[in-house]
Amino acid sequence: MSEGTAPKEHFAGVFSLQKTIKIGAGATSRRVAQSSFFFVSENEEGQLIMQALGPLGLPVGTKTPITREDLLKSYLPEPGMYQQTVLPKMREVQVSVARGEKFRKRGETFTAEFEFNKALALDEENVRANFGIGLCYLSRGEKQKADEVFRRVVSIEAAYEPEHKHLFNEFGINLRKSGMHEQALEYYQKGLNISPNDEHLRYNAARAAFEKGDHETAAAHLGKALEINPGFDEARTFLEHLKKKGLA
């Protein structure tokens, strides 16, 4: 980027879809207008992504690509709703998550948990807040609570998007370090189902399998990691160690 060039601002807004539905039957039937609201944002590739707005006015559920042509043809812009309702709530969630992450990195896990819960009260599927509160539980050794968060996280589709990769890895590593090897393996496998050629996920899965005592699975993940990246020295050293010990 040349000096003085401002970063590109990605499009975001709220749109509605108007439908007419029939209520009742016979002479008492009538038609009423029904509106559904959607949050539409532009990703890094310039693609428009649509999500339904939940009852609290925040995006929820599956993200669906939509073309600009279809958006303008079938949906109506709702700039007032975006500016007055959706954007302020999204910012409120972002502020709580940022505060939670700041306190967690300081080791103030109970204050961090409070901030993450404020975010989750508005957006229960917020990926960063779920990861953050799970890391708080793991750092305090509260494995049952961490497992509950783990079960919630693995069901959130957005958790496996590239932008959350560092959080994904940090959570998986902390699951392993906390002795929750089964959960860590399940977690990494979920990621590998989406990104099977990620050698670092393979390596992390190998470490979790090794510490669980499943040397065969560990060796298989390391072998695959080296197929993907023959120059992955850590994976090669790990695999050679297993072979030297007669474990692979």
PDB file of C-alpha atoms in Angstrom:
ATOM      1  CA  MET A   1       0.000   0.000   0.000  1.00  0.00           C
ATOM      2  CA  SER A   2       1.435   3.401  -0.935  1.00  0.00           C
ATOM      3  CA  GLU A   3       2.033   6.007   1.741  1.00  0.00           C
ATOM      4  CA  GLY A   4      -1.078   8.003   2.536  1.00  0.00           C
ATOM      5  CA  THR A   5      -3.474   5.461   1.010  1.00  0.00           C
ATOM      6  CA  ALA A   6      -6.333   4.691   3.379  1.00  0.00           C
ATOM      7  CA  PRO A   7      -7.241   1.012   3.915  1.00  0.00           C
ATOM      8  CA  LYS A   8     -10.276  -0.145   1.992  1.00  0.00           C
ATOM      9  CA  GLU A   9     -13.534   0.029   3.939  1.00  0.00           C
ATOM     10  CA  HIS A  10     -15.651  -3.082   3.543  1.00  0.00           C
ATOM     11  CA  PHE A  11     -19.367  -2.688   2.907  1.00  0.00           C
ATOM     12  CA  ALA A  12     -21.815  -3.575   5.684  1.00  0.00           C
ATOM     13  CA  GLY A  13     -25.528  -2.947   6.117  1.00  0.00           C
ATOM     14  CA  VAL A  14     -28.976  -4.298   6.962  1.00  0.00           C
ATOM     15  CA  PHE A  15     -31.503  -5.385   4.333  1.00  0.00           C
ATOM     16  CA  SER A  16     -35.072  -6.648   4.558  1.00  0.00           C
ATOM     17  CA  LEU A  17     -37.026  -9.193   2.568  1.00  0.00           C
ATOM     18  CA  GLN A  18     -40.732  -8.501   2.257  1.00  0.00           C
ATOM     19  CA  LYS A  19     -43.187 -11.380   1.918  1.00  0.00           C
ATOM     20  CA  THR A  20     -46.967 -11.562   1.910  1.00  0.00           C
ATOM     21  CA  ILE A  21     -48.443 -14.536   3.750  1.00  0.00           C
ATOM     22  CA  LYS A  22     -52.025 -15.784   4.042  1.00  0.00           C
ATOM     23  CA  ILE A  23     -53.516 -16.142   7.525  1.00  0.00           C
ATOM     24  CA  GLY A  24     -56.715 -18.017   8.285  1.00  0.00           C
ATOM     25  CA  ALA A  25     -59.083 -19.768   5.875  1.00  0.00           C
ATOM     26  CA  GLY A  26     -62.268 -19.086   3.962  1.00  0.00           C
ATOM     27  CA  ALA A  27     -64.082 -15.809   4.477  1.00  0.00           C
ATOM     28  CA  THR A  28     -61.903 -14.888   7.472  1.00  0.00           C
ATOM     29  CA  SER A  29     -58.618 -15.311   5.635  1.00  0.00           C
ATOM     30  CA  ARG A  30     -56.430 -12.272   5.077  1.00  0.00           C
ATOM     31  CA  ARG A  31     -53.009 -11.439   3.711  1.00  0.00           C
ATOM     32  CA  VAL A  32     -50.401  -9.725   5.850  1.00  0.00           C
ATOM     33  CA  ALA A  33     -46.955  -8.376   5.043  1.00  0.00           C
ATOM     34  CA  GLN A  34     -44.042 -10.020   6.809  1.00  0.00           C
ATOM     35  CA  SER A  35     -40.479  -8.698   6.915  1.00  0.00           C
ATOM     36  CA  SER A  36     -37.274 -10.625   7.565  1.00  0.00           C
ATOM     37  CA  PHE A  37     -34.066  -8.753   8.285  1.00  0.00           C
ATOM     38  CA  PHE A  38     -30.502  -9.645   7.297  1.00  0.00           C
ATOM     39  CA  PHE A  39     -27.015  -8.343   7.958  1.00  0.00           C
ATOM     40  CA  VAL A  40     -24.886  -8.164   4.825  1.00  0.00           C
ATOM     41  CA  SER A  41     -21.116  -7.587   4.913  1.00  0.00           C
ATOM     42  CA  GLU A  42     -18.231  -7.721   2.463  1.00  0.00           C
ATOM     43  CA  ASN A  43     -15.374 -10.140   3.169  1.00  0.00           C
ATOM     44  CA  GLU A  44     -11.692  -9.736   2.283  1.00  0.00           C
ATOM     45  CA  GLU A  45     -12.288 -11.219  -1.176  1.00  0.00           C
ATOM     46  CA  GLY A  46     -14.974  -8.649  -1.947  1.00  0.00           C
ATOM     47  CA  GLN A  47     -17.779 -11.223  -1.671  1.00  0.00           C
ATOM     48  CA  LEU A  48     -21.042 -10.262   0.019  1.00  0.00           C
ATOM     49  CA  ILE A  49     -22.067 -12.513   2.914  1.00  0.00           C
ATOM     50  CA  MET A  50     -25.572 -12.567   4.382  1.00  0.00           C
ATOM     51  CA  GLN A  51     -26.725 -13.583   7.869  1.00  0.00           C
ATOM     52  CA  ALA A  52     -30.165 -13.420   9.427  1.00  0.00           C
ATOM     53  CA  LEU A  53     -30.677 -10.955  12.261  1.00  0.00           C
ATOM     54  CA  GLY A  54     -31.693 -12.583  15.535  1.00  0.00           C
ATOM     55  CA  PRO A  55     -34.234 -11.242  18.046  1.00  0.00           C
ATOM     56  CA  LEU A  56     -31.534  -9.132  19.745  1.00  0.00           C
ATOM     57  CA  GLY A  57     -30.666  -7.437  16.461  1.00  0.00           C
ATOM     58  CA  LEU A  58     -27.347  -9.200  15.883  1.00  0.00           C
ATOM     59  CA  PRO A  59     -26.278 -11.528  13.042  1.00  0.00           C
ATOM     60  CA  VAL A  60     -26.893 -15.215  13.831  1.00  0.00           C
ATOM     61  CA  GLY A  61     -26.666 -18.565  12.104  1.00  0.00           C
ATOM     62  CA  THR A  62     -25.299 -19.615   8.740  1.00  0.00           C
ATOM     63  CA  LYS A  63     -23.406 -17.199   6.512  1.00  0.00           C
ATOM     64  CA  THR A  64     -24.643 -17.314   2.923  1.00  0.00           C
ATOM     65  CA  PRO A  65     -22.954 -15.687  -0.100  1.00  0.00           C
ATOM     66  CA  ILE A  66     -25.142 -13.402  -2.191  1.00  0.00           C
ATOM     67  CA  THR A  67     -24.423 -11.445  -5.356  1.00  0.00           C
ATOM     68  CA  ARG A  68     -24.891  -7.689  -5.501  1.00  0.00           C
ATOM     69  CA  GLU A  69     -27.425  -8.195  -8.278  1.00  0.00           C
ATOM     70  CA  ASP A  70     -29.603 -10.539  -6.170  1.00  0.00           C
ATOM     71  CA  LEU A  71     -29.262  -8.311  -3.125  1.00  0.00           C
ATOM     72  CA  LEU A  72     -30.446  -5.189  -4.937  1.00  0.00           C
ATOM     73  CA  LYS A  73     -33.145  -7.078  -6.850  1.00  0.00           C
ATOM     74  CA  SER A  74     -34.847  -8.842  -3.932  1.00  0.00           C
ATOM     75  CA  TYR A  75     -33.959  -6.938  -0.757  1.00  0.00           C
ATOM     76  CA  LEU A  76     -34.566  -3.434   0.572  1.00  0.00           C
ATOM     77  CA  PRO A  77     -31.843  -1.470   2.385  1.00  0.00           C
ATOM     78  CA  GLU A  78     -32.555  -0.573   6.020  1.00  0.00           C
ATOM     79  CA  PRO A  79     -29.890   2.057   6.850  1.00  0.00           C
ATOM     80  CA  GLY A  80     -31.745   3.303   9.922  1.00  0.00           C
ATOM     81  CA  MET A  81     -31.850  -0.128  11.526  1.00  0.00           C
ATOM     82  CA  TYR A  82     -28.166  -0.669  10.804  1.00  0.00           C
ATOM     83  CA  GLN A  83     -27.047   2.673  12.250  1.00  0.00           C
ATOM     84  CA  GLN A  84     -29.393   2.820  15.222  1.00  0.00           C
ATOM     85  CA  THR A  85     -29.665  -0.822  16.331  1.00  0.00           C
ATOM     86  CA  VAL A  86     -27.287  -3.310  14.746  1.00  0.00           C
ATOM     87  CA  LEU A  87     -24.046  -1.314  14.607  1.00  0.00           C
ATOM     88  CA  PRO A  88     -24.225  -0.088  18.246  1.00  0.00           C
ATOM     89  CA  LYS A  89     -24.875  -3.637  19.488  1.00  0.00           C
ATOM     90  CA  MET A  90     -22.055  -5.065  17.393  1.00  0.00           C
ATOM     91  CA  ARG A  91     -19.728  -2.437  18.842  1.00  0.00           C
ATOM     92  CA  GLU A  92     -20.919  -3.231  22.364  1.00  0.00           C
ATOM     93  CA  VAL A  93     -20.027  -6.895  21.825  1.00  0.00           C
ATOM     94  CA  GLN A  94     -16.641  -5.972  20.343  1.00  0.00           C
ATOM     95  CA  VAL A  95     -15.799  -3.721  23.312  1.00  0.00           C
ATOM     96  CA  SER A  96     -16.700  -6.432  25.842  1.00  0.00           C
ATOM     97  CA  VAL A  97     -14.653  -9.042  23.966  1.00  0.00           C
ATOM     98  CA  ALA A  98     -11.649  -6.703  23.711  1.00  0.00           C
ATOM     99  CA  ARG A  99     -11.827  -5.948  27.436  1.00  0.00           C
ATOM    100  CA  GLY A 100     -12.162  -9.653  28.199  1.00  0.00           C
ATOM    101  CA  GLU A 101      -9.091 -10.497  26.150  1.00  0.00           C
ATOM    102  CA  LYS A 102      -7.110  -7.713  27.832  1.00  0.00           C
ATOM    103  CA  PHE A 103      -7.983  -8.999  31.314  1.00  0.00           C
ATOM    104  CA  ARG A 104      -7.332 -12.632  30.351  1.00  0.00           C
ATOM    105  CA  LYS A 105      -3.835 -11.814  29.093  1.00  0.00           C
ATOM    106  CA  ARG A 106      -3.184 -10.072  32.423  1.00  0.00           C
ATOM    107  CA  GLY A 107      -4.223 -13.237  34.259  1.00  0.00           C
ATOM    108  CA  GLU A 108      -7.371 -11.579  35.667  1.00  0.00           C
ATOM    109  CA  THR A 109      -9.571 -14.460  34.550  1.00  0.00           C
ATOM    110  CA  PHE A 110     -12.653 -13.724  36.675  1.00  0.00           C
ATOM    111  CA  THR A 111     -12.872 -10.137  35.377  1.00  0.00           C
ATOM    112  CA  ALA A 112     -12.260 -11.461  31.871  1.00  0.00           C
ATOM    113  CA  GLU A 113     -15.043 -14.030  32.306  1.00  0.00           C
ATOM    114  CA  PHE A 114     -17.441 -11.248  33.324  1.00  0.00           C
ATOM    115  CA  GLU A 115     -16.654  -9.291  30.140  1.00  0.00           C
ATOM    116  CA  PHE A 116     -16.939 -12.352  27.897  1.00  0.00           C
ATOM    117  CA  ASN A 117     -20.315 -13.181  29.464  1.00  0.00           C
ATOM    118  CA  LYS A 118     -21.524  -9.645  28.699  1.00  0.00           C
ATOM    119  CA  ALA A 119     -20.691 -10.277  25.060  1.00  0.00           C
ATOM    120  CA  LEU A 120     -22.327 -13.720  25.067  1.00  0.00           C
ATOM    121  CA  ALA A 121     -25.517 -12.308  26.586  1.00  0.00           C
ATOM    122  CA  LEU A 122     -25.928 -10.363  23.329  1.00  0.00           C
ATOM    123  CA  ASP A 123     -24.315 -12.833  20.922  1.00  0.00           C
ATOM    124  CA  GLU A 124     -24.160 -16.379  22.258  1.00  0.00           C
ATOM    125  CA  GLU A 125     -22.297 -17.617  19.164  1.00  0.00           C
ATOM    126  CA  ASN A 126     -19.584 -14.971  19.284  1.00  0.00           C
ATOM    127  CA  VAL A 127     -16.447 -16.965  18.508  1.00  0.00           C
ATOM    128  CA  ARG A 128     -13.903 -14.800  20.299  1.00  0.00           C
ATOM    129  CA  ALA A 129     -16.007 -14.609  23.464  1.00  0.00           C
ATOM    130  CA  ASN A 130     -16.542 -18.387  23.527  1.00  0.00           C
ATOM    131  CA  PHE A 131     -12.856 -19.076  22.978  1.00  0.00           C
ATOM    132  CA  GLY A 132     -11.942 -16.489  25.611  1.00  0.00           C
ATOM    133  CA  ILE A 133     -14.197 -17.828  28.329  1.00  0.00           C
ATOM    134  CA  GLY A 134     -13.043 -21.371  27.568  1.00  0.00           C
ATOM    135  CA  LEU A 135      -9.406 -20.291  27.987  1.00  0.00           C
ATOM    136  CA  CYS A 136     -10.305 -18.669  31.314  1.00  0.00           C
ATOM    137  CA  TYR A 137     -11.757 -21.961  32.560  1.00  0.00           C
ATOM    138  CA  LEU A 138      -8.749 -23.941  31.340  1.00  0.00           C
ATOM    139  CA  SER A 139      -6.293 -21.585  33.040  1.00  0.00           C
ATOM    140  CA  ARG A 140      -8.177 -22.078  36.329  1.00  0.00           C
ATOM    141  CA  GLY A 141      -8.331 -25.852  35.914  1.00  0.00           C
ATOM    142  CA  GLU A 142     -12.144 -25.872  35.670  1.00  0.00           C
ATOM    143  CA  LYS A 143     -12.267 -28.758  33.226  1.00  0.00           C
ATOM    144  CA  GLN A 144     -16.016 -29.440  33.419  1.00  0.00           C
ATOM    145  CA  LYS A 145     -16.859 -25.847  32.505  1.00  0.00           C
ATOM    146  CA  ALA A 146     -14.168 -25.870  29.821  1.00  0.00           C
ATOM    147  CA  ASP A 147     -15.693 -29.032  28.360  1.00  0.00           C
ATOM    148  CA  GLU A 148     -19.113 -27.360  28.199  1.00  0.00           C
ATOM    149  CA  VAL A 149     -17.571 -24.463  26.279  1.00  0.00           C
ATOM    150  CA  PHE A 150     -15.702 -26.912  24.049  1.00  0.00           C
ATOM    151  CA  ARG A 151     -18.981 -28.636  23.128  1.00  0.00           C
ATOM    152  CA  ARG A 152     -20.491 -25.273  22.268  1.00  0.00           C
ATOM    153  CA  VAL A 153     -17.499 -24.111  20.230  1.00  0.00           C
ATOM    154  CA  VAL A 154     -17.270 -27.213  18.032  1.00  0.00           C
ATOM    155  CA  SER A 155     -20.875 -26.614  16.918  1.00  0.00           C
ATOM    156  CA  ILE A 156     -20.204 -23.017  15.819  1.00  0.00           C
ATOM    157  CA  GLU A 157     -19.417 -23.047  12.119  1.00  0.00           C
ATOM    158  CA  ALA A 158     -17.670 -19.671  12.245  1.00  0.00           C
ATOM    159  CA  ALA A 159     -15.082 -20.978  14.725  1.00  0.00           C
ATOM    160  CA  TYR A 160     -13.231 -22.645  11.846  1.00  0.00           C
ATOM    161  CA  GLU A 161     -12.904 -19.596   9.641  1.00  0.00           C
ATOM    162  CA  PRO A 162      -9.316 -18.490   8.825  1.00  0.00           C
ATOM    163  CA  GLU A 163      -9.632 -15.286  10.865  1.00  0.00           C
ATOM    164  CA  HIS A 164      -9.988 -17.354  14.041  1.00  0.00           C
ATOM    165  CA  LYS A 165      -7.120 -19.728  13.315  1.00  0.00           C
ATOM    166  CA  HIS A 166      -4.852 -18.373  16.064  1.00  0.00           C
ATOM    167  CA  LEU A 167      -7.670 -18.677  18.622  1.00  0.00           C
ATOM    168  CA  PHE A 168      -8.457 -22.168  17.374  1.00  0.00           C
ATOM    169  CA  ASN A 169      -4.856 -23.277  17.841  1.00  0.00           C
ATOM    170  CA  GLU A 170      -4.507 -21.611  21.237  1.00  0.00           C
ATOM    171  CA  PHE A 171      -7.660 -23.292  22.547  1.00  0.00           C
ATOM    172  CA  GLY A 172      -6.634 -26.682  21.188  1.00  0.00           C
ATOM    173  CA  ILE A 173      -3.154 -26.399  22.697  1.00  0.00           C
ATOM    174  CA  ASN A 174      -4.620 -25.452  26.075  1.00  0.00           C
ATOM    175  CA  LEU A 175      -7.035 -28.395  25.940  1.00  0.00           C
ATOM    176  CA  ARG A 176      -4.027 -30.679  25.416  1.00  0.00           C
ATOM    177  CA  LYS A 177      -1.968 -29.045  28.159  1.00  0.00           C
ATOM    178  CA  SER A 178      -4.911 -29.442  30.538  1.00  0.00           C
ATOM    179  CA  GLY A 179      -4.937 -33.197  29.872  1.00  0.00           C
ATOM    180  CA  MET A 180      -8.154 -33.010  27.830  1.00  0.00           C
ATOM    181  CA  HIS A 181      -6.600 -35.014  25.008  1.00  0.00           C
ATOM    182  CA  GLU A 182      -9.848 -36.528  23.721  1.00  0.00           C
ATOM    183  CA  GLN A 183     -11.410 -33.101  23.365  1.00  0.00           C
ATOM    184  CA  ALA A 184      -8.272 -31.688  21.747  1.00  0.00           C
ATOM    185  CA  LEU A 185      -8.227 -34.512  19.192  1.00  0.00           C
ATOM    186  CA  GLU A 186     -11.920 -34.085  18.407  1.00  0.00           C
ATOM    187  CA  TYR A 187     -11.349 -30.365  18.088  1.00  0.00           C
ATOM    188  CA  TYR A 188      -8.430 -30.713  15.678  1.00  0.00           C
ATOM    189  CA  GLN A 189     -10.290 -33.343  13.654  1.00  0.00           C
ATOM    190  CA  LYS A 190     -13.163 -30.915  13.187  1.00  0.00           C
ATOM    191  CA  GLY A 191     -10.668 -28.402  11.860  1.00  0.00           C
ATOM    192  CA  LEU A 192      -9.032 -30.987   9.599  1.00  0.00           C
ATOM    193  CA  ASN A 193     -12.410 -31.869   8.107  1.00  0.00           C
ATOM    194  CA  ILE A 194     -12.525 -28.283   6.865  1.00  0.00           C
ATOM    195  CA  SER A 195      -8.801 -27.739   6.205  1.00  0.00           C
ATOM    196  CA  PRO A 196      -7.193 -31.173   5.675  1.00  0.00           C
ATOM    197  CA  ASN A 197      -3.971 -29.731   4.231  1.00  0.00           C
ATOM    198  CA  ASP A 198      -3.027 -27.624   7.244  1.00  0.00           C
ATOM    199  CA  GLU A 199       0.244 -29.178   8.416  1.00  0.00           C
ATOM    200  CA  HIS A 200       0.190 -27.282  11.722  1.00  0.00           C
ATOM    201  CA  LEU A 201      -3.206 -28.739  12.623  1.00  0.00           C
ATOM    202  CA  ARG A 202      -1.761 -32.166  11.785  1.00  0.00           C
ATOM    203  CA  TYR A 203       1.231 -31.521  14.042  1.00  0.00           C
ATOM    204  CA  ASN A 204      -0.941 -30.314  16.933  1.00  0.00           C
ATOM    205  CA  ALA A 205      -3.224 -33.333  16.525  1.00  0.00           C
ATOM    206  CA  ALA A 206      -0.128 -35.572  16.612  1.00  0.00           C
ATOM    207  CA  ARG A 207       0.987 -34.054  19.913  1.00  0.00           C
ATOM    208  CA  ALA A 208      -2.454 -34.566  21.459  1.00  0.00           C
ATOM    209  CA  ALA A 209      -2.569 -38.177  20.208  1.00  0.00           C
ATOM    210  CA  PHE A 210       0.955 -38.869  21.488  1.00  0.00           C
ATOM    211  CA  GLU A 211       0.169 -37.558  24.971  1.00  0.00           C
ATOM    212  CA  LYS A 212      -2.997 -39.639  24.972  1.00  0.00           C
ATOM    213  CA  GLY A 213      -0.846 -42.703  24.199  1.00  0.00           C
ATOM    214  CA  ASP A 214      -2.171 -43.215  20.682  1.00  0.00           C
ATOM    215  CA  HIS A 215       1.180 -43.395  18.917  1.00  0.00           C
ATOM    216  CA  GLU A 216      -0.220 -44.827  15.689  1.00  0.00           C
ATOM    217  CA  THR A 217      -2.511 -41.834  15.185  1.00  0.00           C
ATOM    218  CA  ALA A 218       0.307 -39.457  16.124  1.00  0.00           C
ATOM    219  CA  ALA A 219       2.599 -41.006  13.499  1.00  0.00           C
ATOM    220  CA  ALA A 220      -0.151 -40.870  10.875  1.00  0.00           C
ATOM    221  CA  HIS A 221      -0.709 -37.141  11.449  1.00  0.00           C
ATOM    222  CA  LEU A 222       3.036 -36.453  11.338  1.00  0.00           C
ATOM    223  CA  GLY A 223       3.416 -38.422   8.123  1.00  0.00           C
ATOM    224  CA  LYS A 224       0.595 -36.448   6.547  1.00  0.00           C
ATOM    225  CA  ALA A 225       2.091 -33.154   7.770  1.00  0.00           C
ATOM    226  CA  LEU A 226       5.373 -34.052   6.045  1.00  0.00           C
ATOM    227  CA  GLU A 227       3.541 -34.989   2.849  1.00  0.00           C
ATOM    228  CA  ILE A 228       2.009 -31.523   2.871  1.00  0.00           C
ATOM    229  CA  ASN A 229       5.242 -29.769   3.827  1.00  0.00           C
ATOM    230  CA  PRO A 230       8.444 -31.868   3.481  1.00  0.00           C
ATOM    231  CA  GLY A 231      10.410 -29.026   5.076  1.00  0.00           C
ATOM    232  CA  PHE A 232       8.439 -29.157   8.342  1.00  0.00           C
ATOM    233  CA  ASP A 233      11.444 -29.864  10.601  1.00  0.00           C
ATOM    234  CA  GLU A 234       9.516 -30.128  13.881  1.00  0.00           C
ATOM    235  CA  ALA A 235       7.247 -32.814  12.416  1.00  0.00           C
ATOM    236  CA  ARG A 236      10.234 -34.720  11.001  1.00  0.00           C
ATOM    237  CA  THR A 237      12.076 -34.631  14.345  1.00  0.00           C
ATOM    238  CA  PHE A 238       8.940 -35.775  16.186  1.00  0.00           C
ATOM    239  CA  LEU A 239       8.365 -38.667  13.766  1.00  0.00           C
ATOM    240  CA  GLU A 240      12.020 -39.747  13.970  1.00  0.00           C
ATOM    241  CA  HIS A 241      11.712 -39.759  17.773  1.00  0.00           C
ATOM    242  CA  LEU A 242       8.694 -42.069  17.556  1.00  0.00           C
ATOM    243  CA  LYS A 243      10.527 -44.404  15.205  1.00  0.00           C
ATOM    244  CA  LYS A 244      13.648 -44.447  17.398  1.00  0.00           C
ATOM    245  CA  LYS A 245      11.521 -45.459  20.399  1.00  0.00           C
ATOM    246  CA  GLY A 246       9.816 -48.161  18.336  1.00  0.00           C
ATOM    247  CA  LEU A 247       6.459 -46.359  18.567  1.00  0.00           C
ATOM    248  CA  ALA A 248       5.960 -45.875  14.830  1.00  0.00           C
TER     249      ALA A 248
END
